CSV table of C-alpha atoms in Angstrom, one decimal:
chain,number,residue,atom,x,y,z
A,5,MET,CA,-42.4,14.6,-1.2
A,6,ARG,CA,-45.2,12.1,-0.9
A,7,LYS,CA,-46.7,13.3,-4.2
A,8,LEU,CA,-43.3,13.1,-6.0
A,9,LEU,CA,-42.6,9.6,-4.8
A,10,LYS,CA,-46.2,8.5,-5.9
A,11,ARG,CA,-45.4,9.8,-9.4
A,12,ILE,CA,-42.1,8.2,-9.6
A,13,ALA,CA,-44.0,4.8,-8.6
A,14,LEU,CA,-46.3,5.6,-11.6
A,15,LEU,CA,-43.4,5.9,-13.8
A,16,PHE,CA,-42.1,2.4,-13.0
A,17,CYS,CA,-45.5,0.8,-13.2
A,18,ALA,CA,-47.0,2.3,-16.2
A,19,GLY,CA,-43.8,3.0,-18.2
A,20,THR,CA,-44.9,6.4,-19.0
A,21,PHE,CA,-42.6,9.4,-19.5
A,22,ILE,CA,-42.5,12.1,-16.8
A,23,CYS,CA,-44.1,15.3,-18.2
A,24,PRO,CA,-43.2,18.7,-16.7
A,25,CYS,CA,-46.5,19.0,-14.8
A,26,ALA,CA,-45.7,15.9,-12.8
A,27,VAL,CA,-42.8,17.2,-10.8
A,28,ASN,CA,-43.2,19.3,-7.7
A,29,ALA,CA,-41.5,22.6,-8.5
A,30,GLN,CA,-40.4,23.1,-5.0
A,31,GLY,CA,-37.6,20.6,-5.7
A,32,GLN,CA,-35.1,19.6,-8.1
A,33,PHE,CA,-35.6,16.4,-9.8
A,34,THR,CA,-33.2,14.8,-12.6
A,35,LEU,CA,-33.5,11.4,-14.3
A,36,SER,CA,-30.4,10.3,-16.2
A,37,GLY,CA,-29.2,7.3,-17.6
A,38,GLU,CA,-25.9,5.6,-18.9
A,39,ILE,CA,-25.1,2.8,-21.4
A,40,ARG,CA,-21.5,2.0,-21.9
A,41,GLU,CA,-20.2,-0.4,-24.5
A,42,ARG,CA,-16.6,-1.6,-24.3
A,43,GLY,CA,-14.9,-4.1,-26.7
A,44,LEU,CA,-11.5,-5.3,-25.2
A,45,TYR,CA,-9.1,-7.6,-26.8
A,46,SER,CA,-6.8,-9.4,-24.3
A,47,HIS,CA,-3.6,-10.8,-25.2
A,48,GLY,CA,-2.0,-10.8,-21.7
A,49,TYR,CA,-4.3,-8.4,-20.1
A,50,MET,CA,-4.1,-9.0,-16.2
A,51,GLY,CA,-1.8,-11.9,-16.6
A,52,LEU,CA,0.7,-13.3,-19.2
A,53,LEU,CA,-0.1,-16.0,-21.7
A,54,ASP,CA,2.1,-19.1,-22.4
A,55,LYS,CA,2.4,-20.2,-26.1
A,56,SER,CA,-0.1,-22.6,-25.6
A,57,ARG,CA,-2.9,-20.1,-25.0
A,58,HIS,CA,-4.3,-17.4,-27.3
A,59,GLY,CA,-5.9,-14.0,-26.8
A,60,VAL,CA,-9.6,-13.4,-26.8
A,61,PHE,CA,-12.2,-10.5,-27.6
A,62,TRP,CA,-15.2,-9.6,-25.7
A,63,VAL,CA,-17.6,-6.9,-25.1
A,64,GLY,CA,-18.7,-5.7,-21.8
A,65,GLN,CA,-21.7,-3.6,-21.2
A,66,ARG,CA,-22.8,-1.4,-18.3
A,67,THR,CA,-26.3,0.1,-17.9
A,68,ARG,CA,-27.2,2.8,-15.3
A,69,LEU,CA,-30.5,4.6,-14.4
A,70,SER,CA,-30.3,7.3,-11.9
A,71,PHE,CA,-32.8,9.3,-9.9
A,72,ASP,CA,-31.6,12.5,-8.3
A,73,TYR,CA,-34.0,14.8,-6.1
A,74,SER,CA,-33.2,17.6,-3.9
A,75,HIS,CA,-35.3,20.3,-1.9
A,76,LYS,CA,-33.7,22.8,0.1
A,77,ASN,CA,-31.4,21.0,2.6
A,78,LEU,CA,-32.6,17.5,1.8
A,79,GLY,CA,-32.2,15.2,-1.1
A,80,PHE,CA,-31.7,11.7,-2.3
A,81,PHE,CA,-30.0,9.7,-5.0
A,82,VAL,CA,-30.7,6.3,-6.3
A,83,GLN,CA,-28.8,4.5,-9.2
A,84,LEU,CA,-29.8,1.0,-10.6
A,85,GLU,CA,-26.9,-0.7,-12.4
A,86,ASP,CA,-26.4,-3.9,-14.5
A,87,GLY,CA,-22.9,-4.9,-15.8
A,88,ARG,CA,-22.5,-8.2,-17.9
A,89,ILE,CA,-20.5,-9.5,-21.0
A,90,TRP,CA,-22.3,-9.8,-24.2
A,91,GLY,CA,-23.8,-13.3,-24.5
A,92,GLU,CA,-23.7,-13.7,-20.8
A,93,THR,CA,-26.9,-14.7,-19.1
A,94,ASP,CA,-26.5,-14.7,-15.3
A,95,GLY,CA,-24.6,-11.6,-14.7
A,96,LYS,CA,-21.9,-13.2,-12.7
A,97,HIS,CA,-19.2,-11.4,-14.4
A,98,SER,CA,-19.5,-8.3,-12.2
A,99,ASP,CA,-20.2,-10.2,-9.0
A,100,ASN,CA,-23.4,-8.3,-8.6
A,101,GLY,CA,-24.9,-8.3,-12.0
A,102,PHE,CA,-28.1,-6.2,-11.7
A,103,GLY,CA,-28.8,-4.3,-8.5
A,104,ILE,CA,-28.8,-1.0,-6.6
A,105,ALA,CA,-25.4,0.6,-7.1
A,106,GLN,CA,-26.1,3.7,-5.0
A,107,ALA,CA,-29.0,4.7,-2.7
A,108,TRP,CA,-28.5,7.3,-0.2
A,109,PHE,CA,-29.8,10.6,1.1
A,110,PHE,CA,-28.3,13.8,2.5
A,111,ALA,CA,-29.3,16.4,4.9
A,112,ASN,CA,-27.6,19.7,5.5
A,113,PHE,CA,-27.9,21.4,8.8
A,114,GLY,CA,-26.5,24.9,8.0
A,115,LYS,CA,-23.1,26.5,8.7
A,116,GLY,CA,-21.6,23.8,6.5
A,117,PHE,CA,-22.4,20.6,8.4
A,118,GLY,CA,-24.4,17.7,7.0
A,119,ILE,CA,-24.8,14.1,6.9
A,120,LYS,CA,-25.0,11.5,4.0
A,121,ILE,CA,-26.1,7.9,4.7
A,122,GLY,CA,-26.7,4.7,2.5
A,123,ARG,CA,-25.0,3.0,-0.3
A,124,MET,CA,-22.6,5.3,-2.1
A,125,PRO,CA,-19.1,5.6,-3.9
A,126,LEU,CA,-16.2,6.6,-1.8
A,127,THR,CA,-13.0,8.2,-3.4
A,128,TYR,CA,-10.5,10.3,-1.6
A,129,GLU,CA,-7.8,12.5,-3.4
A,130,ASP,CA,-6.7,10.6,-6.4
A,131,GLY,CA,-8.1,7.2,-5.4
A,132,ARG,CA,-4.6,5.7,-4.5
A,133,TYR,CA,-6.1,4.1,-1.3
A,134,ILE,CA,-10.0,4.4,-1.7
A,135,ALA,CA,-11.6,4.8,-4.9
A,136,TYR,CA,-14.8,4.1,-6.8
A,137,SER,CA,-13.5,2.5,-10.1
A,138,GLN,CA,-15.2,3.6,-13.2
A,139,TRP,CA,-13.0,1.3,-15.2
A,140,ASP,CA,-15.0,-1.8,-13.7
A,141,GLU,CA,-18.4,-2.8,-15.1
A,142,CYS,CA,-19.7,-2.4,-11.6
A,143,GLY,CA,-17.7,-0.4,-9.2
A,144,LYS,CA,-17.7,-1.2,-5.5
A,145,SER,CA,-20.0,1.0,-3.4
A,146,THR,CA,-19.8,1.5,0.3
A,147,ASP,CA,-22.6,1.3,2.8
A,148,ALA,CA,-21.9,4.0,5.3
A,149,LEU,CA,-22.8,7.0,7.4
A,150,ILE,CA,-20.9,10.4,6.6
A,151,LEU,CA,-20.7,13.3,8.8
A,152,ASN,CA,-19.2,16.2,6.6
A,153,TYR,CA,-18.1,19.7,6.8
A,154,PHE,CA,-17.4,22.3,4.0
A,155,SER,CA,-16.5,26.0,5.1
A,156,THR,CA,-18.4,28.8,3.7
A,157,ASP,CA,-15.2,29.8,1.7
A,158,LYS,CA,-14.8,26.3,0.4
A,159,LYS,CA,-11.4,26.1,1.5
A,160,THR,CA,-11.9,23.5,4.2
A,161,ARG,CA,-13.6,20.1,4.0
A,162,ALA,CA,-13.8,17.4,6.6
A,163,GLU,CA,-15.3,14.0,6.8
A,164,LEU,CA,-15.9,11.3,9.2
A,165,VAL,CA,-17.1,8.0,7.8
A,166,GLY,CA,-18.2,4.9,9.6
A,167,SER,CA,-19.5,1.5,8.3
A,168,PHE,CA,-20.2,-2.0,9.4
A,169,SER,CA,-20.9,-5.2,7.4
A,170,ASN,CA,-23.2,-8.4,7.8
A,171,ASN,CA,-24.3,-10.9,5.5
A,172,SER,CA,-27.6,-11.5,7.0
A,173,ALA,CA,-30.1,-10.2,9.8
A,174,SER,CA,-28.9,-13.1,11.9
A,175,ARG,CA,-29.9,-13.0,15.6
A,176,PHE,CA,-26.5,-14.4,16.7
A,177,LEU,CA,-22.9,-13.8,16.0
A,178,ASN,CA,-21.5,-15.4,12.8
A,179,PRO,CA,-18.7,-14.9,10.5
A,180,TYR,CA,-18.8,-12.2,7.9
A,181,ARG,CA,-16.1,-14.1,5.7
A,182,LEU,CA,-15.6,-11.6,2.9
A,183,ASP,CA,-11.9,-11.1,2.8
A,184,ASN,CA,-11.7,-8.5,0.3
A,185,LEU,CA,-13.9,-6.1,2.3
A,186,TYR,CA,-14.2,-5.4,6.0
A,187,LYS,CA,-16.3,-6.0,9.0
A,188,TYR,CA,-15.9,-2.4,10.3
A,189,PHE,CA,-14.7,0.6,8.7
A,190,LEU,CA,-13.7,4.1,10.0
A,191,VAL,CA,-12.4,7.0,7.7
A,192,ALA,CA,-11.3,10.6,8.8
A,193,TYR,CA,-10.5,13.2,6.2
A,194,VAL,CA,-9.7,16.8,6.2
A,195,SER,CA,-8.4,19.0,3.4
A,196,HIS,CA,-7.6,22.9,3.5
A,197,THR,CA,-6.4,25.2,1.0
A,198,PHE,CA,-4.0,27.7,2.6
A,199,THR,CA,-3.5,29.6,-0.6
A,200,PRO,CA,-4.2,29.0,-4.3
A,201,ASP,CA,-0.9,27.5,-4.6
A,202,PHE,CA,-0.8,25.2,-1.6
A,203,ARG,CA,-3.5,22.7,-0.4
A,204,TRP,CA,-2.9,20.0,2.3
A,205,SER,CA,-4.9,17.1,3.1
A,206,LEU,CA,-4.9,14.3,5.6
A,207,LEU,CA,-6.7,10.8,5.4
A,208,SER,CA,-6.8,8.1,8.0
A,209,VAL,CA,-8.5,4.8,7.2
A,210,THR,CA,-9.1,1.9,9.7
A,211,ASP,CA,-10.6,-1.2,8.6
A,212,PHE,CA,-11.4,-4.0,11.0
A,213,GLN,CA,-11.2,-7.7,10.0
A,214,GLU,CA,-12.5,-10.8,11.9
A,215,LYS,CA,-9.6,-13.3,12.8
A,216,HIS,CA,-8.5,-15.9,10.2
A,217,TYR,CA,-6.5,-18.9,11.2
A,218,LYS,CA,-5.5,-22.0,9.3
A,219,VAL,CA,-6.2,-25.5,10.5
A,220,PHE,CA,-5.3,-28.9,8.8
A,221,ALA,CA,-8.1,-30.0,6.3
A,222,ASP,CA,-7.7,-33.8,7.2
A,223,SER,CA,-5.7,-36.2,9.4
A,224,THR,CA,-2.9,-36.3,6.8
A,225,GLN,CA,-1.9,-32.8,7.8
A,226,THR,CA,-0.8,-31.9,4.4
A,227,GLN,CA,-3.5,-29.5,3.3
A,228,THR,CA,-4.8,-26.5,5.3
A,229,ILE,CA,-8.2,-24.6,5.3
A,230,THR,CA,-9.0,-21.0,6.6
A,231,LYS,CA,-11.6,-20.4,9.3
A,232,THR,CA,-12.9,-17.2,11.0
A,233,ASP,CA,-13.4,-16.3,14.5
A,234,PRO,CA,-16.0,-13.5,14.6
A,235,THR,CA,-15.2,-13.0,18.3
A,236,LYS,CA,-11.7,-11.8,17.7
A,237,ILE,CA,-11.3,-8.6,15.7
A,238,TYR,CA,-7.9,-7.0,14.2
A,239,ALA,CA,-7.5,-3.4,13.1
A,240,ARG,CA,-5.4,-2.2,10.3
A,241,THR,CA,-4.7,1.6,9.9
A,242,ALA,CA,-3.4,3.6,7.0
A,243,VAL,CA,-2.6,7.4,7.4
A,244,GLY,CA,-1.8,9.4,4.2
A,245,THR,CA,-0.9,13.0,3.7
A,246,TYR,CA,-1.1,15.0,0.4
A,247,LEU,CA,0.6,18.2,-0.6
A,248,ASP,CA,-0.9,19.8,-3.6
A,249,ILE,CA,1.5,22.6,-4.7
A,250,CYS,CA,0.8,25.3,-7.5
A,251,PRO,CA,-1.9,23.1,-9.1
A,252,GLU,CA,-3.0,26.0,-11.5
A,253,ARG,CA,0.4,27.1,-12.6
A,254,LYS,CA,2.8,26.0,-15.3
A,255,PHE,CA,4.8,24.2,-12.9
A,256,SER,CA,2.9,22.1,-10.2
A,257,ALA,CA,3.7,19.2,-7.8
A,258,LEU,CA,1.7,16.6,-6.0
A,259,VAL,CA,3.4,14.8,-3.2
A,260,TYR,CA,1.9,12.1,-0.9
A,261,ALA,CA,3.1,9.5,1.6
A,262,TYR,CA,1.2,6.8,3.4
A,263,GLY,CA,1.9,4.6,6.3
A,264,GLN,CA,0.2,1.3,7.2
A,265,PHE,CA,0.3,-0.3,10.7
A,266,GLY,CA,-1.8,-2.5,13.0
A,267,LYS,CA,-2.5,-6.2,12.2
A,268,ASP,CA,-3.8,-8.1,9.3
A,269,MET,CA,-6.6,-10.7,9.4
A,270,PHE,CA,-4.3,-13.3,10.8
A,271,GLY,CA,-3.0,-11.3,13.5
A,272,ARG,CA,0.4,-10.5,12.0
A,273,SER,CA,2.0,-7.0,12.8
A,274,LEU,CA,2.1,-4.4,9.9
A,275,ALA,CA,4.8,-1.8,9.1
A,276,ALA,CA,4.5,-0.6,5.4
A,277,GLY,CA,4.4,2.4,3.3
A,278,MET,CA,3.7,4.0,-0.1
A,279,ALA,CA,4.8,7.2,-1.5
A,280,SER,CA,4.9,9.3,-4.8
A,281,VAL,CA,6.2,12.5,-6.3
A,282,ILE,CA,4.5,13.9,-9.4
A,283,LEU,CA,6.1,16.9,-11.3
A,284,SER,CA,3.9,18.5,-14.0
A,285,TYR,CA,4.7,21.3,-16.5
A,286,LYS,CA,2.4,22.9,-18.9
A,287,PRO,CA,4.4,24.5,-21.6
A,288,HIS,CA,1.1,25.2,-23.6
A,289,PRO,CA,-2.4,25.4,-22.5
A,290,MET,CA,-3.0,22.3,-24.8
A,291,VAL,CA,0.0,20.3,-23.5
A,292,GLU,CA,1.0,18.9,-20.0
A,293,LEU,CA,4.2,16.9,-19.2
A,294,LYS,CA,4.4,14.7,-16.2
A,295,ALA,CA,7.5,13.0,-14.6
A,296,ALA,CA,6.7,10.8,-11.4
A,297,TYR,CA,8.0,8.2,-9.1
A,298,ASP,CA,6.0,5.7,-7.1
A,299,TYR,CA,7.2,3.4,-4.4
A,300,ILE,CA,5.2,0.5,-2.5
A,301,SER,CA,7.1,-1.2,0.2
A,302,GLY,CA,7.5,-5.1,0.5
A,303,ASN,CA,9.1,-7.9,2.2
A,304,ARG,CA,12.5,-9.2,2.0
A,305,ASN,CA,13.3,-12.8,1.0
A,306,VAL,CA,9.7,-13.2,-0.7
A,307,GLY,CA,9.0,-16.7,-1.8
A,308,THR,CA,9.9,-18.5,1.4
A,309,ASP,CA,7.5,-19.3,4.2
A,310,PHE,CA,6.3,-16.2,6.0
A,311,PRO,CA,6.8,-16.6,9.7
A,312,GLU,CA,3.7,-16.3,11.9
A,313,ASN,CA,5.4,-13.9,14.3
A,314,ALA,CA,7.1,-11.7,11.5
A,315,THR,CA,6.2,-8.1,10.6
A,316,ASP,CA,4.5,-7.8,7.3
A,317,HIS,CA,6.2,-4.7,5.3
A,318,SER,CA,4.3,-5.3,2.2
A,319,PHE,CA,1.9,-2.4,1.6
A,320,ASN,CA,-1.9,-3.3,0.7
A,321,ARG,CA,-3.7,-0.6,-1.3
A,322,PHE,CA,-7.1,-1.9,0.3
A,323,MET,CA,-9.9,-0.3,-1.7
A,324,GLY,CA,-7.6,1.8,-4.1
A,325,SER,CA,-7.6,1.8,-7.7
A,326,SER,CA,-4.6,-0.1,-9.4
A,327,HIS,CA,-5.9,0.6,-12.9
A,328,VAL,CA,-3.7,3.4,-14.3
A,329,PHE,CA,-1.8,3.9,-11.1
A,330,LEU,CA,0.0,0.5,-11.9
A,331,GLY,CA,-0.3,0.6,-15.7
A,332,ILE,CA,-3.5,0.0,-17.8
A,333,LEU,CA,-2.5,-3.8,-18.6
A,334,ASP,CA,-3.4,-4.4,-15.0
A,335,LEU,CA,-0.6,-6.9,-14.5
A,336,PHE,CA,-0.2,-5.7,-11.1
A,337,SER,CA,-2.5,-4.9,-8.1
A,338,GLY,CA,-0.5,-3.7,-5.2
A,339,SER,CA,-2.6,-6.1,-2.9
A,340,GLY,CA,0.3,-7.0,-0.6
A,341,ARG,CA,1.3,-10.6,-0.4
A,342,ASN,CA,-1.8,-11.5,-2.8
A,343,ASP,CA,-0.1,-9.5,-5.6
A,344,ILE,CA,1.8,-11.2,-8.5
A,345,THR,CA,5.1,-10.1,-6.7
A,346,LEU,CA,3.9,-12.0,-3.4
A,347,GLY,CA,4.6,-8.9,-1.5
A,348,ALA,CA,8.0,-7.8,-2.7
A,349,GLY,CA,6.8,-4.2,-3.5
A,350,TYR,CA,7.4,-1.8,-6.3
A,351,HIS,CA,9.6,1.0,-7.7
A,352,GLN,CA,7.7,2.7,-10.6
A,353,PRO,CA,9.2,5.7,-12.5
A,354,TYR,CA,7.0,7.0,-15.3
A,355,LEU,CA,6.7,9.8,-17.8
A,356,ASN,CA,3.3,11.1,-19.3
A,357,ILE,CA,2.5,13.4,-22.0
A,358,ASN,CA,-1.2,14.7,-22.4
A,359,CYS,CA,-2.2,16.7,-25.3
A,360,LEU,CA,-5.5,18.5,-26.5
A,361,PRO,CA,-4.9,18.6,-30.3
A,362,ALA,CA,-8.4,20.1,-30.9
A,363,LYS,CA,-11.7,20.8,-29.2
A,364,ASN,CA,-13.1,17.7,-27.5
A,365,HIS,CA,-10.1,15.6,-28.3
A,366,ALA,CA,-7.7,14.3,-25.9
A,367,ILE,CA,-4.4,12.0,-26.2
A,368,SER,CA,-2.3,10.6,-23.6
A,369,LEU,CA,1.0,8.8,-23.9
A,370,ASN,CA,2.5,7.0,-20.9
A,371,ALA,CA,5.6,4.9,-20.4
A,372,ARG,CA,6.0,3.1,-16.9
A,373,TYR,CA,8.8,0.9,-15.8
A,374,PHE,CA,8.6,-1.6,-13.0
A,375,TRP,CA,11.2,-3.4,-10.8
A,376,THR,CA,10.5,-4.9,-7.5
A,377,ALA,CA,11.5,-3.1,-4.2
A,378,ASN,CA,13.0,-6.6,-2.8
A,379,LYS,CA,14.5,-9.7,-4.1
A,380,ILE,CA,12.4,-12.5,-4.7
A,381,GLN,CA,13.5,-16.1,-4.0
A,382,SER,CA,14.0,-18.4,-7.1
A,383,VAL,CA,13.5,-15.4,-9.4
A,384,ASP,CA,16.9,-14.3,-11.0
A,385,SER,CA,15.9,-10.7,-11.5
A,386,ARG,CA,13.9,-7.8,-10.1
A,387,ASN,CA,13.0,-6.5,-13.5
A,388,LEU,CA,9.3,-6.3,-14.2
A,389,GLY,CA,9.3,-4.6,-17.6
A,390,LEU,CA,8.1,-1.5,-19.2
A,391,GLU,CA,4.6,-0.8,-20.3
A,392,ILE,CA,3.8,1.8,-23.0
A,393,ALA,CA,0.1,2.9,-23.3
A,394,LEU,CA,-1.7,5.3,-25.6
A,395,THR,CA,-5.1,6.5,-24.9
A,396,TYR,CA,-7.5,8.8,-26.9
A,397,LYS,CA,-10.8,10.3,-25.8
A,398,TYR,CA,-13.3,12.1,-28.2
A,399,ASN,CA,-16.3,14.0,-26.8
A,400,ILE,CA,-18.6,13.5,-29.8
A,401,LEU,CA,-21.4,15.3,-28.1
A,402,PRO,CA,-21.7,16.6,-24.4
A,403,ASP,CA,-23.3,13.1,-23.5
A,404,LEU,CA,-21.6,10.9,-26.0
A,405,VAL,CA,-18.0,10.0,-25.4
A,406,LEU,CA,-15.6,7.7,-27.5
A,407,ASP,CA,-12.5,6.1,-25.8
A,408,PHE,CA,-9.6,4.0,-27.3
A,409,GLY,CA,-6.7,2.5,-25.5
A,410,TYR,CA,-3.8,0.3,-26.4
A,411,ALA,CA,-1.0,-0.8,-24.2
A,412,ILE,CA,2.2,-3.1,-24.6
A,413,HIS,CA,4.4,-4.6,-21.9
A,414,SER,CA,7.8,-5.9,-22.3
A,415,ARG,CA,8.3,-9.5,-21.2
A,416,THR,CA,11.0,-10.2,-18.5
A,417,SER,CA,12.2,-13.5,-17.1
A,418,ALA,CA,11.0,-12.3,-13.6
A,419,LEU,CA,7.5,-11.6,-14.8
A,420,GLU,CA,7.4,-14.9,-16.6
A,421,ASN,CA,8.6,-17.0,-13.4
A,422,LEU,CA,6.1,-15.0,-11.3
A,423,SER,CA,3.4,-16.0,-13.8
A,424,GLY,CA,4.4,-19.6,-13.6
A,425,ILE,CA,5.7,-19.6,-17.2
A,426,GLU,CA,9.0,-20.9,-18.4
A,427,THR,CA,11.7,-18.2,-19.3
A,428,GLY,CA,11.2,-17.3,-23.0
A,429,LYS,CA,7.8,-19.2,-23.3
A,430,SER,CA,5.3,-16.5,-22.8
A,431,ARG,CA,3.5,-14.4,-25.5
A,432,LEU,CA,4.1,-10.6,-25.7
A,433,PRO,CA,1.5,-9.0,-23.4
A,434,HIS,CA,-0.6,-6.3,-25.0
A,435,TYR,CA,-4.2,-5.4,-25.2
A,436,GLY,CA,-6.4,-2.7,-26.6
A,437,TYR,CA,-10.1,-1.5,-26.1
A,438,VAL,CA,-12.8,0.8,-27.8
A,439,MET,CA,-15.3,2.2,-25.3
A,440,ILE,CA,-18.4,4.5,-26.1
A,441,SER,CA,-20.6,5.9,-23.4
A,442,TYR,CA,-24.0,7.5,-23.8
A,443,LYS,CA,-24.9,9.5,-20.6
A,444,PRO,CA,-28.1,11.4,-21.3
A,445,VAL,CA,-30.0,13.6,-18.9
A,446,ILE,CA,-33.5,12.3,-19.7
A,447,TYR,CA,-35.3,14.8,-17.6
A,448,ASN,CA,-34.3,17.8,-15.5
A,449,SER,CA,-37.0,19.9,-13.7
A,450,ALA,CA,-34.9,23.0,-13.7
A,451,ASN,CA,-35.7,23.3,-17.5
A,452,HIS,CA,-39.4,23.1,-16.9
A,453,PRO,CA,-40.2,25.7,-14.2
A,454,LYS,CA,-43.7,25.8,-13.0
A,455,LYS,CA,-45.9,28.3,-14.5
A,456,ASP,CA,-47.6,30.9,-12.3
A,457,LYS,CA,-51.5,30.5,-12.1
């Protein structure tokens, strides 16, 4: 192992290519990369435009270099990543620009038990509550310790995840302050396949937040600022269950439901939920039809001052992906009272057609209709409009993929009002993207076996 690390260091220092003789044949080593270029035209992407504003085109680039090594029951993975916009010089677009996206190692102890520790992506089930978004230029990794178990028959999987966060190696207690993350984090997950036609899973996620409270900013008592008390911790828990029914048959179904309870960072009680039913039909091996309905709970009388002692019924998707699940225009986030609906919740029925017209080609047509689960004060309608999206994917080569997408969303008075735009004064929201990804395996030691002496 020490010799291998020395040779990797020589690769960085000298910039030389790893030759077959430079890899310890006792282990498996892979060096891979990724360059993704995505041109995107935004004319209402992530927010409506009023008629005084115009759409814009930009190109985003993601670059990755990954090192993967394993030997018997031990191994590690390191991934360097950079995400930025063409013409940008400081990398601020992606929040972290250039850095280490992943750095973790694993150890398997036999009989299916093992650990994984370091910076890594976390995704459970379809990513509704915890996901590592591949859509973003730089996805959000998690620093964590995972205890995992896989049964020998591959029917049972279980994980226990723990994490805690600090901004520095301070010798005294100070606030963490990053509202979009967590101070402490616990996940328990179990999945079991009873028969090929039925799989059940249970996910429990608890994030611990430091107490936040508001104080007046000055003596006029007209403006407030938010402060943090690191000595007080509030816990929020979400429990979700999935039923995967007949996944390999012509007719299949996926049913899930989440409940969210505990307290938010301001100490308010939570009682919220999220649920979905997805029905699929494959009339032909090359065609799949889906009909689904999603529900996210919300508060009543949204738009008025939220009482400090009131229970919050607005479900927050936490680290879940909203892209695709709430449309590809990303007008909605499902982030509780921070969402464009101010926490009114959603109803979302949708239809999807997936087609494989030829080898290496995939087309998807999707229609989603949105309306709020509850009435919003000062907004005359609950109708949030219809999104129609078309996506196309072409595997040019095994490691070269072309993607295209276009979406359009109908304008409604409710959507305009919530966007701060006068009724009838917005531009029709639509956007499109073209993306090409090159993910080569630069070196794989399995293709260069050690010769017998």
